[in-house]
Short mmCIF file of C-alpha atoms in Angstrom, two decimals:
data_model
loop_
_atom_site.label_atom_id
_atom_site.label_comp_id
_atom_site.label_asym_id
_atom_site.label_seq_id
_atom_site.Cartn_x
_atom_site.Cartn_y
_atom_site.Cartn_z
CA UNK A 1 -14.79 80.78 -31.63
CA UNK A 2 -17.38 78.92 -29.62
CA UNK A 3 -16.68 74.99 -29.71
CA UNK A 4 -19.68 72.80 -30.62
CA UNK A 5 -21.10 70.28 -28.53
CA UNK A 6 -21.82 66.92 -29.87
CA UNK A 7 -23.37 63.82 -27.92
CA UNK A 8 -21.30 60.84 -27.19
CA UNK A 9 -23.36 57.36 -27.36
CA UNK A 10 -22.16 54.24 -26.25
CA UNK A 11 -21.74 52.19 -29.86
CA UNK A 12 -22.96 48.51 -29.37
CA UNK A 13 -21.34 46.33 -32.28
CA UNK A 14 -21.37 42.92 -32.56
CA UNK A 15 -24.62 42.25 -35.32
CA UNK A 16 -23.24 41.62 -39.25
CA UNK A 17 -26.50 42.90 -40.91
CA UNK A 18 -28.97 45.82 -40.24
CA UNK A 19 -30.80 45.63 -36.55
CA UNK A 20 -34.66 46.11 -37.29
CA UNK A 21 -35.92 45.92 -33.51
CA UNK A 22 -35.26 46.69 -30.14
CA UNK A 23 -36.98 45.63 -26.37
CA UNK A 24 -35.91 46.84 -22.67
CA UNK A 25 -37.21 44.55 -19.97
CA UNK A 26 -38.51 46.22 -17.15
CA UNK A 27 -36.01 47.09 -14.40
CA UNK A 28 -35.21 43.67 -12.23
CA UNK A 29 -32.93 42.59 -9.25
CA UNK A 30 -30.54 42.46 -11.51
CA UNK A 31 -30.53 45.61 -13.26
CA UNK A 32 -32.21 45.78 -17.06
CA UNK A 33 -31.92 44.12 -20.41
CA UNK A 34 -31.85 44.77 -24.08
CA UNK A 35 -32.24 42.37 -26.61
CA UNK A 36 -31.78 43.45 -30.08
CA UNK A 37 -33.44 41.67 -33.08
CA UNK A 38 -31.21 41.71 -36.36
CA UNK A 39 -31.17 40.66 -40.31
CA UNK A 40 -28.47 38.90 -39.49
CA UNK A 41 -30.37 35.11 -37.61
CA UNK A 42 -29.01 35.96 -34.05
CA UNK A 43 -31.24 37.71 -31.33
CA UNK A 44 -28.21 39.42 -28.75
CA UNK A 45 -29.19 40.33 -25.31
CA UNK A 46 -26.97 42.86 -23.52
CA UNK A 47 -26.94 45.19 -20.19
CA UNK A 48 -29.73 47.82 -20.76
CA UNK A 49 -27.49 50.81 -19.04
CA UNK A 50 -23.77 50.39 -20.70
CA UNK A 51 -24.76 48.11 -23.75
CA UNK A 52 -22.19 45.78 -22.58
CA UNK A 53 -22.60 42.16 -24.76
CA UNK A 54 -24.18 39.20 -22.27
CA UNK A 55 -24.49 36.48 -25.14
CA UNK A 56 -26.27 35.49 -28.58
CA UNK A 57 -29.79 33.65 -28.84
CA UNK A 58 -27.84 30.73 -31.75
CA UNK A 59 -30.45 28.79 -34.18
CA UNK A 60 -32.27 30.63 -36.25
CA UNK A 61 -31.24 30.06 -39.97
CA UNK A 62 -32.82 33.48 -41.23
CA UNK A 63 -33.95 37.48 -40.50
CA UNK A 64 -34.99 37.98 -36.92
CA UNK A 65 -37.79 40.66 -37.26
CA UNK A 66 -38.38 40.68 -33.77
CA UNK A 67 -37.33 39.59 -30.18
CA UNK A 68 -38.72 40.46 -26.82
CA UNK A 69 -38.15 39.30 -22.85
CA UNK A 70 -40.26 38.18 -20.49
CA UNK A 71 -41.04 40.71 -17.23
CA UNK A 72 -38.62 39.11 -15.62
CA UNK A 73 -36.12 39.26 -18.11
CA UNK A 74 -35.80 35.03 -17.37
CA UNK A 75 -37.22 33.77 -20.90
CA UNK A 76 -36.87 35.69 -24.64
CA UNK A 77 -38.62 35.06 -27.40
CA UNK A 78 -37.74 36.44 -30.90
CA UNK A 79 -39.69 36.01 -34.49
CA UNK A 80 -38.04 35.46 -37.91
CA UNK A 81 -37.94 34.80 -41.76
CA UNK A 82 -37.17 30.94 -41.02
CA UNK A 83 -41.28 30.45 -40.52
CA UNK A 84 -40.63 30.17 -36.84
CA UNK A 85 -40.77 31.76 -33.55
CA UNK A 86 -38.51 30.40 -30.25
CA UNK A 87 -38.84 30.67 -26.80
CA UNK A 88 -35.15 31.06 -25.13
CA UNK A 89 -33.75 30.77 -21.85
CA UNK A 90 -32.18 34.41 -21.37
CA UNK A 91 -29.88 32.72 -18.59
CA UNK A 92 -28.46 29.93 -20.03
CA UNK A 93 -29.31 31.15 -23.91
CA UNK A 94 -31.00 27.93 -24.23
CA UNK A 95 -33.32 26.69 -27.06
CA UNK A 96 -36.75 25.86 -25.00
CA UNK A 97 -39.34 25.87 -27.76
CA UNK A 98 -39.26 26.50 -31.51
CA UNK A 99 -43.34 27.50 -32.85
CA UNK A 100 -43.71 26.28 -36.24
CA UNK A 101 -45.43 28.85 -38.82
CA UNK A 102 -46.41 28.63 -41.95
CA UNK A 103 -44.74 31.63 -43.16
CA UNK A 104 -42.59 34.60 -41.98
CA UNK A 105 -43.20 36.18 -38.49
CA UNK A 106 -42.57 39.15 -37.93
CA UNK A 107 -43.50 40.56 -34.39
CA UNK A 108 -43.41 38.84 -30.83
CA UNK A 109 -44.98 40.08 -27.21
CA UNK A 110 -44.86 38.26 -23.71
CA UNK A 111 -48.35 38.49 -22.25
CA UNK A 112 -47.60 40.85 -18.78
CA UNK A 113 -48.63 38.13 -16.62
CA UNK A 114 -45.57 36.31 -18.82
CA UNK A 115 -47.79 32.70 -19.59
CA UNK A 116 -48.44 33.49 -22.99
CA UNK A 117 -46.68 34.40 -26.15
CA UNK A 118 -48.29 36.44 -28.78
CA UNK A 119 -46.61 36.02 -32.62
CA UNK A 120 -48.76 37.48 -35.76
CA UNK A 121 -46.44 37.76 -39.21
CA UNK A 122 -47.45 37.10 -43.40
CA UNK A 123 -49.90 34.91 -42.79
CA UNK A 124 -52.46 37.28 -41.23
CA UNK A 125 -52.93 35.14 -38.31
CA UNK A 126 -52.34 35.89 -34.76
CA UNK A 127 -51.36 33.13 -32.71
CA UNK A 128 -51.47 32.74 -28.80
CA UNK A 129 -49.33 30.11 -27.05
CA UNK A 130 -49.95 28.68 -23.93
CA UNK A 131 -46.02 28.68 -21.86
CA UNK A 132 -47.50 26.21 -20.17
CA UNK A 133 -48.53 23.60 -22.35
CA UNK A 134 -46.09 23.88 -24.68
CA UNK A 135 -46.91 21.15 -27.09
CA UNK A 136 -50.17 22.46 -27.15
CA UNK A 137 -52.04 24.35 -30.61
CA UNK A 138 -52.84 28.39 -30.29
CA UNK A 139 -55.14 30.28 -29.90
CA UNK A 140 -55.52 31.63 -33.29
CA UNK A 141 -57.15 34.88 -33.98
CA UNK A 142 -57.92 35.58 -37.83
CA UNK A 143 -59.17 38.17 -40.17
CA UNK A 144 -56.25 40.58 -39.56
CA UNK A 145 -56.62 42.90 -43.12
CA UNK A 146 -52.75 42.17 -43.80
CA UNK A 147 -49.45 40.85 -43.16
CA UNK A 148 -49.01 41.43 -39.59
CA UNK A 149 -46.36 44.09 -38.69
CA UNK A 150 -46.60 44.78 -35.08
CA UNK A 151 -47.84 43.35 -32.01
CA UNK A 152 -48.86 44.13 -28.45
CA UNK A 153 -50.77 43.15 -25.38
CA UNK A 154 -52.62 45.65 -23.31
CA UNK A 155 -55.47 46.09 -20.68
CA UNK A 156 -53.85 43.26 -18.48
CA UNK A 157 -54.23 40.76 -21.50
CA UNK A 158 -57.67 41.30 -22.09
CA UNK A 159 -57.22 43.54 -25.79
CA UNK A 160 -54.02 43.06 -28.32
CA UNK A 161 -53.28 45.63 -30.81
CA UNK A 162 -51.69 44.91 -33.91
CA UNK A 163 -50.73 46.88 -37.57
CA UNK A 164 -50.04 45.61 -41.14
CA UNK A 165 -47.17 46.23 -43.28
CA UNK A 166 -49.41 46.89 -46.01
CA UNK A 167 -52.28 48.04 -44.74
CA UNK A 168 -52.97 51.60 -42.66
CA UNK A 169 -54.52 52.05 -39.05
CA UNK A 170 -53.75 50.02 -35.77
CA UNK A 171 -56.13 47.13 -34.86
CA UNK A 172 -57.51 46.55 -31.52
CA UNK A 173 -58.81 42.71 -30.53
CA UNK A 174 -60.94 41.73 -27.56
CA UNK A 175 -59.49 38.59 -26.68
CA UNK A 176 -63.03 37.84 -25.01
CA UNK A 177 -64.79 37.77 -28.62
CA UNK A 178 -61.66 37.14 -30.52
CA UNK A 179 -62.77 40.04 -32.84
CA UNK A 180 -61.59 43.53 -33.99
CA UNK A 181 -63.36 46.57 -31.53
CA UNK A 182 -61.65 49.25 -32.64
CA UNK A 183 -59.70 51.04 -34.97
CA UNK A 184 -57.29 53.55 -34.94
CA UNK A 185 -57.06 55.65 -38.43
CA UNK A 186 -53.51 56.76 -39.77
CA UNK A 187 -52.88 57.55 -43.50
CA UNK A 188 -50.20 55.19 -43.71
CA UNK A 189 -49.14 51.80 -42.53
CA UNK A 190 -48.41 51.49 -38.61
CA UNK A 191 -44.13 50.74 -38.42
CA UNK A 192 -43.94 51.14 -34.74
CA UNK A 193 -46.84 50.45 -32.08
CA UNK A 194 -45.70 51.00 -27.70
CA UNK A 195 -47.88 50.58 -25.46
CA UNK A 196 -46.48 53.24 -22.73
CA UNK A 197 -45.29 51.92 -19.49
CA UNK A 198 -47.89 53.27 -17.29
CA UNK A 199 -50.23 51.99 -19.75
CA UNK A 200 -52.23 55.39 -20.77
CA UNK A 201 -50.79 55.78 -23.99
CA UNK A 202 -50.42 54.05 -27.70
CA UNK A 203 -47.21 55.92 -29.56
CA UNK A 204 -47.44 54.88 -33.27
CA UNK A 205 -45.18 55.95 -36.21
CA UNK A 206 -46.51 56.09 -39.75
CA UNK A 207 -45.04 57.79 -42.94
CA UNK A 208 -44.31 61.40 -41.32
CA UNK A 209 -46.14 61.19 -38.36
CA UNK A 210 -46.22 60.37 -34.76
CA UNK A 211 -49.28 59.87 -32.98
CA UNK A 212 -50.32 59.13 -29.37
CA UNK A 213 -54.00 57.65 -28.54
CA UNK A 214 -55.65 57.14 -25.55
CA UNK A 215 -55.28 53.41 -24.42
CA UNK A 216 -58.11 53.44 -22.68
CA UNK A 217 -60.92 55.18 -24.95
CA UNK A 218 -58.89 54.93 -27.88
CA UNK A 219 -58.88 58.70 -28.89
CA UNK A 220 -55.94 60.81 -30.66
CA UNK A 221 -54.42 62.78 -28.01
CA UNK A 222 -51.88 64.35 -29.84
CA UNK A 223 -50.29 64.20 -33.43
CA UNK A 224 -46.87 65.63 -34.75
CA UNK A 225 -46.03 66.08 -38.26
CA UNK A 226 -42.13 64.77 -38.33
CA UNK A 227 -39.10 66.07 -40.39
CA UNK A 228 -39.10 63.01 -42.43
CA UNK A 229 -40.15 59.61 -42.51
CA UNK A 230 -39.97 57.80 -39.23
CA UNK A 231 -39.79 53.93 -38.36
CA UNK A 232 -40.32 54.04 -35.24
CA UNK A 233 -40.85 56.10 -31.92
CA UNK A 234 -41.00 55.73 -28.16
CA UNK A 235 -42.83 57.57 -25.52
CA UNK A 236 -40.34 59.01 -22.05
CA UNK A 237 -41.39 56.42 -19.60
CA UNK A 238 -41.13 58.30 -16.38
CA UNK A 239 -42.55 61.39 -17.13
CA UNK A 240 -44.17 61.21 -20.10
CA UNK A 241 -43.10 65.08 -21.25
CA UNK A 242 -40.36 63.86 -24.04
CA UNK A 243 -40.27 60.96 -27.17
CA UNK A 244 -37.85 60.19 -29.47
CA UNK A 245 -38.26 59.24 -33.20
CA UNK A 246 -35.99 57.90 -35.64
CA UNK A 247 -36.22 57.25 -39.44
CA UNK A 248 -34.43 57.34 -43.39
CA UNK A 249 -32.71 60.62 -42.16
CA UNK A 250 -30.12 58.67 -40.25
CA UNK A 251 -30.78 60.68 -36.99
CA UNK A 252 -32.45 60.21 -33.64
CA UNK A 253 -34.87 62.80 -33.22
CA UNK A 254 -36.00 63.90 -29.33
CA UNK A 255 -39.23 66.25 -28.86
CA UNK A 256 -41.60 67.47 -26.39
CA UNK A 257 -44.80 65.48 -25.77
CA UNK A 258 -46.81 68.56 -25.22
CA UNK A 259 -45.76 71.40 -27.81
CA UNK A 260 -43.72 68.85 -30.45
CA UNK A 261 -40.97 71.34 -30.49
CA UNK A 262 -37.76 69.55 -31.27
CA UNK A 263 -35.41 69.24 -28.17
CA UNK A 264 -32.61 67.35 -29.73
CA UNK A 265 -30.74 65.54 -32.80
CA UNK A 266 -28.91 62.74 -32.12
CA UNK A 267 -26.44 61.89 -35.64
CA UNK A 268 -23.86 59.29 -35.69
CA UNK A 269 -25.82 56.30 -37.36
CA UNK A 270 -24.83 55.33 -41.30
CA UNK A 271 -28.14 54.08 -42.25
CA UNK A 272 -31.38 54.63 -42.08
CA UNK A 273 -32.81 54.23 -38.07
CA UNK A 274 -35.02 51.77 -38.08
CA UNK A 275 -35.96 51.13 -34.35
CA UNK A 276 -36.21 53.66 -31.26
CA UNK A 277 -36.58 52.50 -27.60
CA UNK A 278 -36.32 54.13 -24.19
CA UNK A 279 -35.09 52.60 -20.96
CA UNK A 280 -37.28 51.94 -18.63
CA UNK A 281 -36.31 54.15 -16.50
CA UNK A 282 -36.21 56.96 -18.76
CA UNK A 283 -32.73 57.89 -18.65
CA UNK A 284 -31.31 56.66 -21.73
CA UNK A 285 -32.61 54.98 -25.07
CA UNK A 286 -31.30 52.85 -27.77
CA UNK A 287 -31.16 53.27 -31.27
CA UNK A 288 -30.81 50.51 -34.11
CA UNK A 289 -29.81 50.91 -37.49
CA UNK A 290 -29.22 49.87 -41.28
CA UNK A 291 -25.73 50.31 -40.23
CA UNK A 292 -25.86 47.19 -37.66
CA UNK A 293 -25.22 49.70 -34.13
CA UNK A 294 -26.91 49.93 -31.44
CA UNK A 295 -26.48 53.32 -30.15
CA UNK A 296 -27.24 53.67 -26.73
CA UNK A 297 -27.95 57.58 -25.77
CA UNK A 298 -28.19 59.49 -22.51
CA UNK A 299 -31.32 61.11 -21.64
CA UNK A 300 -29.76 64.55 -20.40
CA UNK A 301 -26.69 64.00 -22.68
CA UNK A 302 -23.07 63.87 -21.46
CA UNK A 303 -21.51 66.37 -24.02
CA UNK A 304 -18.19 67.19 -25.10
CA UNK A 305 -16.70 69.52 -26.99
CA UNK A 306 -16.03 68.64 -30.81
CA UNK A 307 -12.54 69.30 -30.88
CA UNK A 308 -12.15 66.95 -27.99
CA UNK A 309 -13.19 64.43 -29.39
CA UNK A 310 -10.85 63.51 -32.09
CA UNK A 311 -9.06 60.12 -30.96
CA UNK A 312 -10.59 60.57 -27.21
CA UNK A 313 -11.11 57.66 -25.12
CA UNK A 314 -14.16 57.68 -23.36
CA UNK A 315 -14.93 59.32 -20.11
CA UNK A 316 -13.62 58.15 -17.54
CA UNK A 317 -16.74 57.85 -15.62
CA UNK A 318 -18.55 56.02 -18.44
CA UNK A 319 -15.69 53.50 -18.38
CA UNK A 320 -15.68 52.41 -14.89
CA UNK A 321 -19.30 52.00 -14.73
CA UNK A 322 -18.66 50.06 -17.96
CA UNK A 323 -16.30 47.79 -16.31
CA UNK A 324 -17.70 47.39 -13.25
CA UNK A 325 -20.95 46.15 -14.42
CA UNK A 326 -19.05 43.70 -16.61
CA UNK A 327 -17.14 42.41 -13.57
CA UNK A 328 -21.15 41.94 -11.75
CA UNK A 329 -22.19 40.06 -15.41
CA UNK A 330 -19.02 38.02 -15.35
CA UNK A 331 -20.09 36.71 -12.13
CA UNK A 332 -23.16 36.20 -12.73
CA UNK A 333 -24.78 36.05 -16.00
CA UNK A 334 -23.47 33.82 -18.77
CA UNK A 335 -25.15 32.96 -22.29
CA UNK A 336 -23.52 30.26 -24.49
CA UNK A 337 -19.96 32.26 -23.73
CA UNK A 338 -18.02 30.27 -25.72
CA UNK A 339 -15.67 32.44 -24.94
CA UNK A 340 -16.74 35.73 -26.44
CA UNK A 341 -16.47 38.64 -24.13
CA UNK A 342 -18.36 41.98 -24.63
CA UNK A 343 -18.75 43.50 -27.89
CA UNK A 344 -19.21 47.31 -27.07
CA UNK A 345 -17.38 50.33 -28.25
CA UNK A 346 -18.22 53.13 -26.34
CA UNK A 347 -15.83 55.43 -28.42
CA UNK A 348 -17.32 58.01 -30.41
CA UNK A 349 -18.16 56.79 -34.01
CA UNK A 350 -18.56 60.35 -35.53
#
């Protein structure tokens, strides 16, 4: 009897209630980041390759919807429920700004050239702060049709894009004129909005489908029709010939870019997926859930046989690059440690 192959992620742990977003930093000296945005008040960055726990972003007092990092991976930001946005030191995991609202916000970009900070949330307002002049009022940018959902910066900070919870289509802002140029039709409401890393392509996920426009003439390129409904989806990085999607079925979906053939099915969550992310490198990409994991998958999967797997430790492989990165973060990086040490389980939670 042939033995089935299942894929082993590493299982991040740590967050008490559902995680709702996800953000990679680019690839730095030191490696790359992942910061994780969660229900639960507390924004957690952690090694982008093994998931490994660095520290805990500590005073918000409700949901973070959202949390990003700078391009240097040197300041975060996150967005939440408490009518506030922060800007955090991602070394020390200090407090170095809290931006009042007026109501909840619910997504948060870094401008590329990392001196500005874009927030947009219930209020239908987006707001542009000056990292510079922190005391300073935004730049606010009004008539958005709806709550704000999503945010992001693109055409080296000239144009923002943005999507309602309520509302369907993605909205595209000339910073210049302060006013809408462009919009991009879906028959839903926009959950998930990337901006690709090469910059040539929008990925958006709404109701059933994924789409991917042109980010510089704003046409639909291609569209796939998905096996359920998705939250969110993400784009390969380095080629650009795979994305992933993930949704209510509790599974992390991989395609092809050019035929939307299904390559792979990635189960092990408990809840419904609600964010999707690849590295920036391309070779692996995160998955948060309803459940509270972040599951962190391989690319071109490490498999093992089913039967295997039953009380298996990990490989061995996976665990000394585990622990050998923690020795390098040990060393080096430290946020508000208080004595918690990493909070990853990279045993199989089948």
């Amino acid at each position: 009897m042939e033995k089935k192959k299942v894929t082993v992620p590493l299982v991040c742990h740590g967050h008490s209630r559902p995680v709702v977003d996800l953000f990679y930093s680019p690839i730095t000296p030191d490696g790359f980041f992942l910061i994780s945005a969660s229900k639960d008040s507390s924004p957690m960055l952690r090694n982008g390759e093994t998931g490994d726990w660095i520290g805990t972003f500590e005073g918000h007092k409700g949901a973070i919807w959202s949390s990003c990092l700078d391009t240097k991976a040197l300041r975060a930001a996150s967005a939440s429920a408490d009518f506030s946005a922060k800007l955090w030191d991602a070394l020390t995991g200090d407090e170095l700004h809290s931006f009042e609202h007026k109501h909840i916000v619910r997504a948060c970009a870094f401008s590329d050239d990392t001196h500005f900070l874009l927030t947009g949330g219930i209020e239908k307002i987006l707001r542009i702060f000056d990292l510079n002049r922190l005391d300073e009022q935004p730049r606010q940018v009004d008539n958005s049709p709806g709550s704000i959902r999503t945010v992001a910066w693109l055409h080296s900070d000239q144009m923002i894009l943005s999507s309602c919870t309520d509302t369907n289509g993605v909205r595209l802002w000339d910073l210049r004129s302060g006013k809408i140029v462009q919009t991009l039709e879906t028959k839903s409401p926009v959950t998930s909005a990337e901006v690709s890393q090469d910059g040539r392509y929008i990925t958006t996920a709404d109701g059933s489908t994924v789409k991917f426009w042109d980010a510089n003439h704003f046409g639909l390129v291609k569209s796939y029709d998905m096996p359920c409904n998705v939250e969110s989806a993400s784009l390969e990085p380095k080629h650009g010939n795979k994305f992933i999607a993930g949704g209510e079925d509790m599974w992390v979906h991989v395609f092809d870019f050019h035929t939307g053939e299904e390559l792979g099915c990635n189960k092990g969550h408990h809840g419904p997926v609600h964010c999707v992310r690849f590295s920036p490198g391309g070779g692996s990409f995160a998955s948060g859930s309803e459940d509270g994991t972040i599951r962190i998958w391989q690319t071109s999967p490490v498999t093992h046989d089913e039967s295997d797997l039953l009380g298996s430790e990990p490989s061995g492989k996976v665990k000394a690059v585990a622990d050998e990165v923690a020795r390098k973060i040990e060393s080096g990086l430290h946020i508000g440690g208080e004595g918690k040490t990493g909070d990853t389980d990279k045993a199989t939670d089948a």
